[in-house]
Coordinates of C-alpha atoms in Angstrom, one line a residue:
M829 CA 17.0 -21.0 8.2
S830 CA 14.5 -20.5 11.0
D831 CA 10.8 -21.0 10.4
Y832 CA 10.3 -17.2 10.9
M833 CA 12.9 -16.4 8.2
F834 CA 11.2 -18.8 5.8
M835 CA 7.8 -17.2 6.6
L836 CA 9.2 -13.7 6.1
E837 CA 10.8 -14.5 2.7
S838 CA 7.6 -16.2 1.7
H839 CA 5.6 -13.0 2.4
L840 CA 8.0 -10.5 0.9
T841 CA 8.3 -9.7 -2.8
A842 CA 11.6 -10.5 -4.6
A843 CA 12.5 -6.8 -4.4
Q844 CA 11.6 -6.5 -0.7
N845 CA 13.7 -9.6 0.0
R846 CA 16.7 -8.0 -1.7
V847 CA 16.4 -4.9 0.4
A848 CA 16.1 -6.9 3.6
A849 CA 19.2 -8.9 2.7
Q850 CA 21.1 -5.8 1.7
V851 CA 20.3 -4.0 5.0
A852 CA 21.2 -7.1 7.0
A853 CA 24.5 -7.5 5.1
V854 CA 25.6 -3.9 5.5
A855 CA 24.7 -3.8 9.2
G856 CA 26.6 -7.0 9.7
E857 CA 29.7 -5.5 8.2
M858 CA 29.4 -2.7 10.7
D859 CA 28.8 -5.0 13.7
L860 CA 25.3 -3.5 14.2
N861 CA 22.4 -5.5 15.5
V862 CA 19.5 -4.9 13.1
Y863 CA 15.9 -5.9 13.4
L864 CA 12.8 -5.9 11.2
V865 CA 10.0 -4.4 13.4
G866 CA 6.5 -3.2 13.6
G867 CA 4.1 -3.5 10.6
A868 CA 6.2 -5.8 8.5
V869 CA 6.5 -8.5 11.2
R870 CA 2.8 -7.9 12.2
D871 CA 1.7 -8.5 8.6
M872 CA 3.9 -11.5 8.2
L873 CA 2.5 -13.2 11.3
G874 CA -1.1 -12.2 10.4
G875 CA -0.8 -13.4 6.9
F876 CA -1.3 -9.9 5.3
P877 CA 0.7 -8.4 2.4
V878 CA 3.8 -6.6 3.7
R879 CA 3.6 -3.0 2.6
D880 CA 6.6 -1.3 4.1
L881 CA 9.9 -2.5 5.7
D882 CA 10.8 -0.9 9.1
F883 CA 14.3 -1.6 10.4
V884 CA 15.8 -0.7 13.8
V885 CA 19.4 -0.9 14.8
E886 CA 21.0 -1.0 18.2
G887 CA 23.5 1.8 17.7
N888 CA 23.9 4.9 15.5
P889 CA 22.3 4.3 12.1
V890 CA 24.0 7.3 10.3
K891 CA 26.9 5.3 8.9
L892 CA 24.5 2.5 7.9
V893 CA 22.3 5.0 6.0
K894 CA 25.2 6.5 4.2
A895 CA 26.4 3.1 3.1
L896 CA 23.0 2.2 1.8
E897 CA 22.9 5.5 -0.1
K898 CA 26.0 4.4 -1.9
K899 CA 24.2 1.3 -2.9
G900 CA 21.3 3.2 -4.5
A901 CA 18.9 4.0 -1.6
Q902 CA 17.5 7.6 -1.4
I903 CA 16.5 9.5 1.8
T904 CA 13.0 10.8 1.4
A905 CA 12.4 12.1 4.9
Q906 CA 14.4 12.4 8.1
D907 CA 13.5 12.8 11.8
S908 CA 16.5 14.1 13.6
T909 CA 14.9 13.8 17.1
R910 CA 14.3 10.1 16.7
K911 CA 17.3 9.5 14.4
S912 CA 15.1 7.8 11.9
Y913 CA 15.1 7.9 8.1
D914 CA 12.6 7.1 5.4
L915 CA 14.3 5.5 2.5
L916 CA 13.4 4.6 -1.1
F917 CA 15.3 1.6 -2.6
P918 CA 15.6 0.6 -6.2
G919 CA 12.4 -1.1 -7.3
H920 CA 10.3 1.5 -5.5
I921 CA 10.6 -0.3 -2.2
S922 CA 10.0 2.1 0.7
A923 CA 11.5 1.4 4.2
S924 CA 12.3 3.2 7.4
L925 CA 15.5 2.8 9.4
G926 CA 16.1 4.2 12.9
I927 CA 17.8 3.8 16.2
A928 CA 16.4 1.5 18.9
R929 CA 15.1 4.1 21.4
E930 CA 13.0 4.7 24.4
E931 CA 10.6 7.6 24.3
K932 CA 9.4 9.5 27.4
Y933 CA 6.6 12.0 27.2
A934 CA 6.5 14.7 29.9
K935 CA 3.4 16.4 28.4
T936 CA 0.7 15.6 25.9
G937 CA 1.5 17.0 22.4
K938 CA 5.1 17.8 23.3
K939 CA 8.2 16.1 21.8
P940 CA 9.4 13.2 23.7
T941 CA 12.7 12.7 25.4
I942 CA 14.7 10.2 23.4
R943 CA 17.5 7.9 24.7
P944 CA 19.2 5.0 22.9
A945 CA 17.9 1.7 24.2
T946 CA 17.9 -2.0 23.6
I947 CA 15.5 -3.7 21.2
Y948 CA 13.3 -4.9 24.2
E949 CA 13.0 -1.4 25.6
H950 CA 12.3 0.0 22.1
L951 CA 9.4 -2.5 21.6
R952 CA 7.9 -1.8 25.0
S953 CA 7.6 2.0 24.2
R954 CA 5.7 1.5 21.0
D955 CA 1.9 2.0 20.5
F956 CA 0.1 -1.3 20.2
T957 CA 1.2 -4.8 21.0
I958 CA 0.8 -6.1 17.5
N959 CA 3.3 -3.4 16.4
A960 CA 5.8 -4.3 19.2
V961 CA 7.2 -7.5 17.6
A962 CA 10.6 -7.7 16.0
L963 CA 12.5 -10.3 13.9
S964 CA 16.3 -10.3 14.3
L965 CA 18.3 -10.1 11.0
S966 CA 21.7 -10.1 12.9
R967 CA 24.2 -12.9 12.2
G968 CA 24.2 -14.3 15.7
S969 CA 20.4 -14.3 16.2
R970 CA 19.0 -14.4 12.7
G971 CA 15.3 -15.4 12.7
L972 CA 14.8 -14.8 16.5
L973 CA 11.3 -13.5 17.2
I974 CA 11.2 -10.9 19.9
D975 CA 7.7 -10.3 21.4
P976 CA 7.8 -8.8 24.9
T977 CA 4.2 -7.7 25.0
N978 CA 2.6 -10.9 23.4
G979 CA 1.6 -9.1 20.2
A980 CA 1.6 -12.4 18.3
G981 CA -1.0 -13.7 20.8
D982 CA -3.2 -10.6 20.2
L983 CA -3.0 -11.2 16.5
V984 CA -4.3 -14.8 17.0
A985 CA -7.1 -13.4 19.3
R986 CA -7.9 -10.7 16.6
E987 CA -7.5 -8.0 19.3
L988 CA -6.0 -4.5 19.1
R989 CA -4.4 -3.7 22.5
A990 CA -2.5 -0.6 23.6
I991 CA 0.8 -1.2 25.4
S992 CA 0.2 1.5 27.9
G993 CA -2.8 3.3 29.5
Y994 CA -1.1 6.5 28.5
A995 CA -0.6 5.5 24.8
F996 CA -3.1 8.1 23.5
Y997 CA -2.0 10.8 25.9
D998 CA 1.7 10.4 24.9
E999 CA 1.0 10.4 21.2
P1000 CA -2.6 11.5 20.3
A1001 CA -2.2 10.6 16.6
R1002 CA -2.4 7.0 17.8
M1003 CA -6.2 7.6 18.1
L1004 CA -6.4 7.8 14.3
R1005 CA -4.0 5.0 13.8
M1006 CA -6.2 2.7 16.0
A1007 CA -9.2 3.4 13.7
R1008 CA -7.2 2.7 10.6
L1009 CA -5.7 -0.5 11.9
Q1010 CA -9.1 -1.8 13.0
V1011 CA -10.4 -1.6 9.4
R1012 CA -7.3 -2.9 7.6
L1013 CA -6.6 -5.9 9.9
G1014 CA -10.2 -6.6 10.9
L1015 CA -9.5 -6.4 14.6
T1016 CA -11.6 -5.7 17.7
V1017 CA -10.4 -3.1 20.1
E1018 CA -9.7 -4.7 23.5
P1019 CA -12.1 -3.3 26.1
R1020 CA -9.5 -1.7 28.3
T1021 CA -7.9 0.0 25.3
L1022 CA -11.3 1.2 24.1
S1023 CA -11.8 2.7 27.6
H1024 CA -8.4 4.5 27.4
F1025 CA -9.4 5.8 24.0
E1026 CA -12.8 7.2 25.1
N1027 CA -11.2 8.8 28.2
A1028 CA -8.6 10.5 26.0
R1029 CA -11.2 11.7 23.5
E1030 CA -13.3 13.1 26.4
A1031 CA -10.2 14.9 27.6
R1032 CA -9.9 16.2 24.1
V1033 CA -6.2 15.2 23.7
Q1034 CA -6.9 14.9 19.9
R1035 CA -6.5 18.7 19.8
H1036 CA -2.8 18.1 20.2
I1037 CA -2.5 16.2 17.0
S1038 CA -0.2 18.3 14.8
P1039 CA -1.0 19.2 11.2
A1040 CA 2.2 17.2 10.2
A1041 CA 0.8 14.2 12.0
L1042 CA -2.6 14.6 10.2
R1043 CA -0.8 14.7 6.9
R1044 CA 1.0 11.5 7.7
E1045 CA -2.3 9.9 8.5
I1046 CA -3.8 11.1 5.2
L1047 CA -0.8 9.5 3.4
H1048 CA -1.4 6.2 5.1
I1049 CA -5.2 6.3 4.6
A1050 CA -4.8 7.0 0.9
E1051 CA -2.8 3.7 0.6
E1052 CA -5.2 1.6 2.5
P1053 CA -6.9 -1.3 0.6
N1054 CA -10.3 0.2 1.6
P1055 CA -9.9 4.0 2.3
G1056 CA -13.6 4.6 2.4
E1057 CA -14.1 2.2 5.3
V1058 CA -11.2 3.9 7.1
I1059 CA -12.9 7.3 6.7
R1060 CA -16.1 5.8 8.0
S1061 CA -14.2 4.3 11.0
I1062 CA -12.6 7.7 11.8
E1063 CA -16.0 9.4 11.4
K1064 CA -17.5 6.9 13.9
A1065 CA -14.7 7.6 16.3
Q1066 CA -15.7 11.3 16.1
L1067 CA -12.2 12.3 14.8
L1068 CA -12.9 13.1 11.1
T1069 CA -13.4 16.8 11.8
L1070 CA -9.8 17.1 12.8
F1071 CA -9.0 17.3 9.1
G1072 CA -11.6 20.1 8.8
P1073 CA -14.7 21.0 10.7
M1074 CA -16.8 20.7 7.5
L1075 CA -16.2 16.9 7.2
A1076 CA -19.5 15.8 8.7
G1077 CA -22.9 14.6 7.5
A1078 CA -23.5 15.1 3.7
K1079 CA -19.9 16.5 3.3
V1080 CA -18.5 13.0 3.8
N1081 CA -18.3 11.5 0.4
H1082 CA -19.2 7.9 1.1
A1083 CA -20.7 7.4 -2.4
G1084 CA -17.5 8.6 -4.0
F1085 CA -15.4 6.2 -1.9
Q1086 CA -17.7 3.3 -2.8
K1087 CA -16.9 4.0 -6.5
L1088 CA -13.2 4.2 -5.7
Q1089 CA -13.4 0.9 -3.9
K1090 CA -15.2 -0.8 -6.8
A1091 CA -12.4 0.5 -9.1
L1092 CA -9.7 -0.8 -6.8
Q1093 CA -11.4 -4.2 -6.8
A1094 CA -11.4 -4.3 -10.6
I1095 CA -7.6 -4.4 -10.6
P1096 CA -6.6 -8.1 -10.5
Y1097 CA -4.6 -9.1 -7.4
G1098 CA -0.9 -9.0 -8.0
T1099 CA -1.1 -6.5 -10.8
D1100 CA 1.3 -3.7 -10.1
L1101 CA 0.3 -0.4 -11.8
G1102 CA 2.5 1.7 -9.6
I1103 CA -0.5 3.7 -8.5
E1104 CA 0.1 6.9 -6.5
K1105 CA -3.3 6.9 -4.7
L1106 CA -3.0 10.2 -2.8
G1107 CA -4.4 12.3 -5.7
I1108 CA -7.6 10.3 -6.2
F1109 CA -8.1 9.9 -2.4
L1110 CA -7.9 13.7 -1.8
L1111 CA -10.1 14.3 -4.9
T1112 CA -12.7 12.0 -3.5
L1113 CA -12.5 13.4 0.0
A1114 CA -12.7 17.0 -1.1
E1115 CA -15.3 16.5 -3.9
P1116 CA -18.4 17.7 -1.9
L1117 CA -16.5 20.7 -0.3
A1118 CA -16.8 24.3 -1.3
P1119 CA -13.5 26.1 -2.3
K1120 CA -13.1 27.7 1.1
E1121 CA -13.6 24.3 2.8
R1122 CA -11.0 22.7 0.5
A1123 CA -8.5 25.4 1.5
A1124 CA -9.3 24.7 5.1
L1125 CA -8.6 21.0 4.5
V1126 CA -5.3 21.8 2.9
K1127 CA -4.3 24.0 5.8
A1128 CA -5.5 21.7 8.6
S1129 CA -3.7 18.7 7.2
N1130 CA -0.5 20.6 6.2
L1131 CA -0.7 19.3 2.6
T1132 CA 2.2 20.3 0.4
H1133 CA 2.1 21.8 -3.1
A1134 CA 2.9 18.4 -4.5
D1135 CA 0.0 16.8 -2.6
V1136 CA -2.4 19.4 -3.9
A1137 CA -1.1 19.2 -7.4
A1138 CA -1.6 15.4 -7.4
W1139 CA -5.2 16.0 -6.4
Q1140 CA -6.1 19.0 -8.5
K1141 CA -4.4 18.0 -11.8
L1142 CA -5.5 14.4 -11.8
E1143 CA -8.8 14.8 -13.6
A1144 CA -7.4 16.8 -16.4
R1145 CA -4.6 14.3 -16.9
A1146 CA -7.1 11.4 -16.8
K1147 CA -9.4 13.0 -19.3
K1148 CA -6.6 13.3 -21.8
L1149 CA -6.0 9.5 -21.4
E1150 CA -9.8 9.0 -21.8
R1151 CA -9.8 10.8 -25.1
A1152 CA -6.9 8.6 -26.3
L1153 CA -8.8 5.5 -25.3
K1154 CA -11.9 6.6 -27.2
S1155 CA -9.9 7.0 -30.4
A1156 CA -10.9 5.0 -33.4
S1157 CA -7.2 4.5 -34.2
L1158 CA -7.0 1.8 -31.5
K1159 CA -8.1 -1.0 -33.8
K1160 CA -6.0 -3.8 -32.3
P1161 CA -5.4 -5.1 -28.8
S1162 CA -1.7 -4.1 -29.2
H1163 CA -2.8 -0.5 -29.8
V1164 CA -4.8 -0.5 -26.5
Y1165 CA -1.9 -2.2 -24.7
R1166 CA 0.6 0.4 -25.9
A1167 CA -1.7 3.3 -24.9
L1168 CA -2.1 2.0 -21.4
R1169 CA 1.3 0.4 -20.8
D1170 CA 3.0 3.6 -19.9
A1171 CA 0.0 5.5 -18.5
P1172 CA 0.2 6.6 -14.9
G1173 CA -1.6 4.2 -12.6
D1174 CA -3.6 7.0 -10.9
E1175 CA -5.1 8.0 -14.3
I1176 CA -6.1 4.4 -15.0
L1177 CA -7.7 4.2 -11.5
F1178 CA -9.5 7.5 -12.0
L1179 CA -11.1 6.3 -15.3
L1180 CA -12.1 3.0 -13.8
A1181 CA -13.9 4.8 -11.0
R1182 CA -15.4 7.7 -13.0
S1183 CA -15.5 7.3 -16.7
A1184 CA -19.0 7.0 -18.1
E1185 CA -17.7 5.8 -21.6
R1186 CA -18.5 2.2 -22.2
L1187 CA -15.7 1.8 -24.8
V1188 CA -13.2 3.2 -22.3
Q1189 CA -14.3 0.8 -19.5
D1190 CA -14.2 -2.2 -21.9
R1191 CA -10.7 -1.3 -23.0
L1192 CA -9.5 -0.8 -19.5
K1193 CA -10.9 -4.1 -18.3
N1194 CA -9.4 -5.9 -21.4
Y1195 CA -6.0 -4.4 -20.6
L1196 CA -6.2 -5.4 -16.9
Q1197 CA -7.7 -8.8 -17.2
K1198 CA -6.3 -10.1 -20.6
Y1199 CA -3.5 -8.0 -22.2
I1200 CA -1.2 -7.8 -19.1
V1201 CA -1.5 -11.5 -18.6
T1202 CA -0.7 -12.2 -22.3
A1203 CA 2.3 -9.9 -22.2
Q1204 CA 3.7 -11.7 -19.1
E1205 CA 3.6 -15.0 -21.1
V1206 CA 6.5 -13.8 -23.2
T1207 CA 9.5 -14.9 -21.1
D1208 CA 13.2 -13.8 -21.3
A1209 CA 14.0 -17.3 -22.7
D1210 CA 11.5 -16.8 -25.5
V1211 CA 13.2 -13.5 -26.5
A1212 CA 16.7 -14.9 -26.2
A1213 CA 15.7 -17.7 -28.5
K1214 CA 15.2 -15.1 -31.2
G1215 CA 18.9 -14.2 -30.9
A1216 CA 18.5 -11.1 -28.8
V1217 CA 21.1 -10.4 -26.0
P1218 CA 19.5 -9.7 -22.6
G1219 CA 19.9 -6.1 -21.6
S1220 CA 20.4 -4.8 -25.2
P1221 CA 18.1 -2.4 -27.0
K1222 CA 17.3 -5.2 -29.5
F1223 CA 16.2 -7.4 -26.6
K1224 CA 13.6 -4.9 -25.5
K1225 CA 12.4 -4.4 -29.1
V1226 CA 12.1 -8.1 -29.8
R1227 CA 10.2 -8.6 -26.6
E1228 CA 7.8 -5.8 -27.6
D1229 CA 7.3 -7.2 -31.0
M1230 CA 6.6 -10.7 -29.6
I1231 CA 4.0 -9.2 -27.2
F1232 CA 2.2 -7.3 -29.9
A1233 CA 2.1 -10.3 -32.2
R1234 CA 0.7 -12.5 -29.4
L1235 CA -1.9 -9.9 -28.5
D1236 CA -3.1 -9.4 -32.1
A1237 CA -3.0 -13.1 -33.0
R1238 CA -6.4 -14.4 -33.9
P1239 CA -7.6 -17.3 -31.7
K1240 CA -7.3 -20.6 -33.4
R1241 CA -10.5 -22.1 -34.6
I1242 CA -11.3 -25.5 -33.1
P1243 CA -13.1 -27.6 -35.8
V1244 CA -16.5 -28.8 -34.7
P1245 CA -17.2 -32.4 -35.8
E1246 CA -20.3 -33.1 -37.9
P1247 CA -23.1 -34.5 -35.7
V1248 CA -23.8 -38.2 -36.2
V1249 CA -27.4 -38.7 -37.2
A1250 CA -28.8 -42.1 -36.2
A1251 CA -30.8 -44.0 -38.8
P1252 CA -34.5 -44.5 -38.1
A1253 CA -35.3 -47.6 -36.0
T1254 CA -37.4 -49.2 -38.8
A1255 CA -34.5 -48.8 -41.3
Q1256 CA -32.1 -50.4 -38.7
R1257 CA -34.4 -53.4 -38.3
R1258 CA -34.8 -53.8 -42.1
F1259 CA -31.0 -53.6 -42.6
N1260 CA -30.4 -56.2 -39.9

């Protein structure tokens, strides 16, 4: 195994490693060269958590996608122009898979001309050098790092550099992407790239960013570790009004995003609540806006009915959970655990950020910091020792009972020894 493969497997979750192995195996059966590219490799090299898996194949990916569908993957989106697919694998692992291609733009804002290409040509036509790195998963070259634009070097230098002087003219949405990557990765924009950006902004190429591209950016920003700072970065770049001309000055909800960030930080690292963050992000973004302004935001960003529902129904759903958490019937830790175990993550996040009820906040923090940890202490081996067969309904019931018993167990008292009182000095002398 190459050092890069070891590094990759160390950065991926168990579920992500299974997906990467499955894609590599199926592609190998079809004699297709497959590569992990872009953000996943960038995050691996930079030491950041890997969020999404992006695969590229040299050849037609259609048969590969169909084979992956038979193994449980679902197509969530498709770009017929670029022959790329967004996939959702079991375990809620999202990935993209597309053809290695070269893109040529004849005019700003227009669709590019696409032609199949080698992986090297594909990487040279991407946006930034740090996103133009690939790791081969193919049998003959597994673990080979391909970096034609020295993206790994720019990561070490903490610089964000565009591959081409026409990067922002070819695809204006890269202007928003640059502001977003700056914040998440803590990079400084390389001077020449900054000059290209300012020239593009003065030429007003941002007007060519489509509503669909704006929606994609909103989806990405909502999932950022610090969405409020990304909004501030986009505002500083004078691009926030693309989502609606009203988003300026007091209409930018910086205070609301600070509350959201504090709530996100209250969730212990590694705790997976399966949070769909789009609803609370949009709710926070739109909070200071009037009804007409909110409608303009929806239109400008091409938000779907599902997007709007996630935003507009969140508070009512979360308030219902808040009432349940205030109930006097939750007398034991196991009761609180049961109430929150199956609660949607966005409702928990909403209450962390906005509930003024001290009891609710205390129960949420106990659940996140204590009860989840205690529940994880009950292992499969512990349950099997009770005679339950793994995978059976009884196994699940026994595990639950063991978790509840451990949560409700009173802490053992540690006996405190009686203090030893020394005899007075005079008495000691008389005794001696």
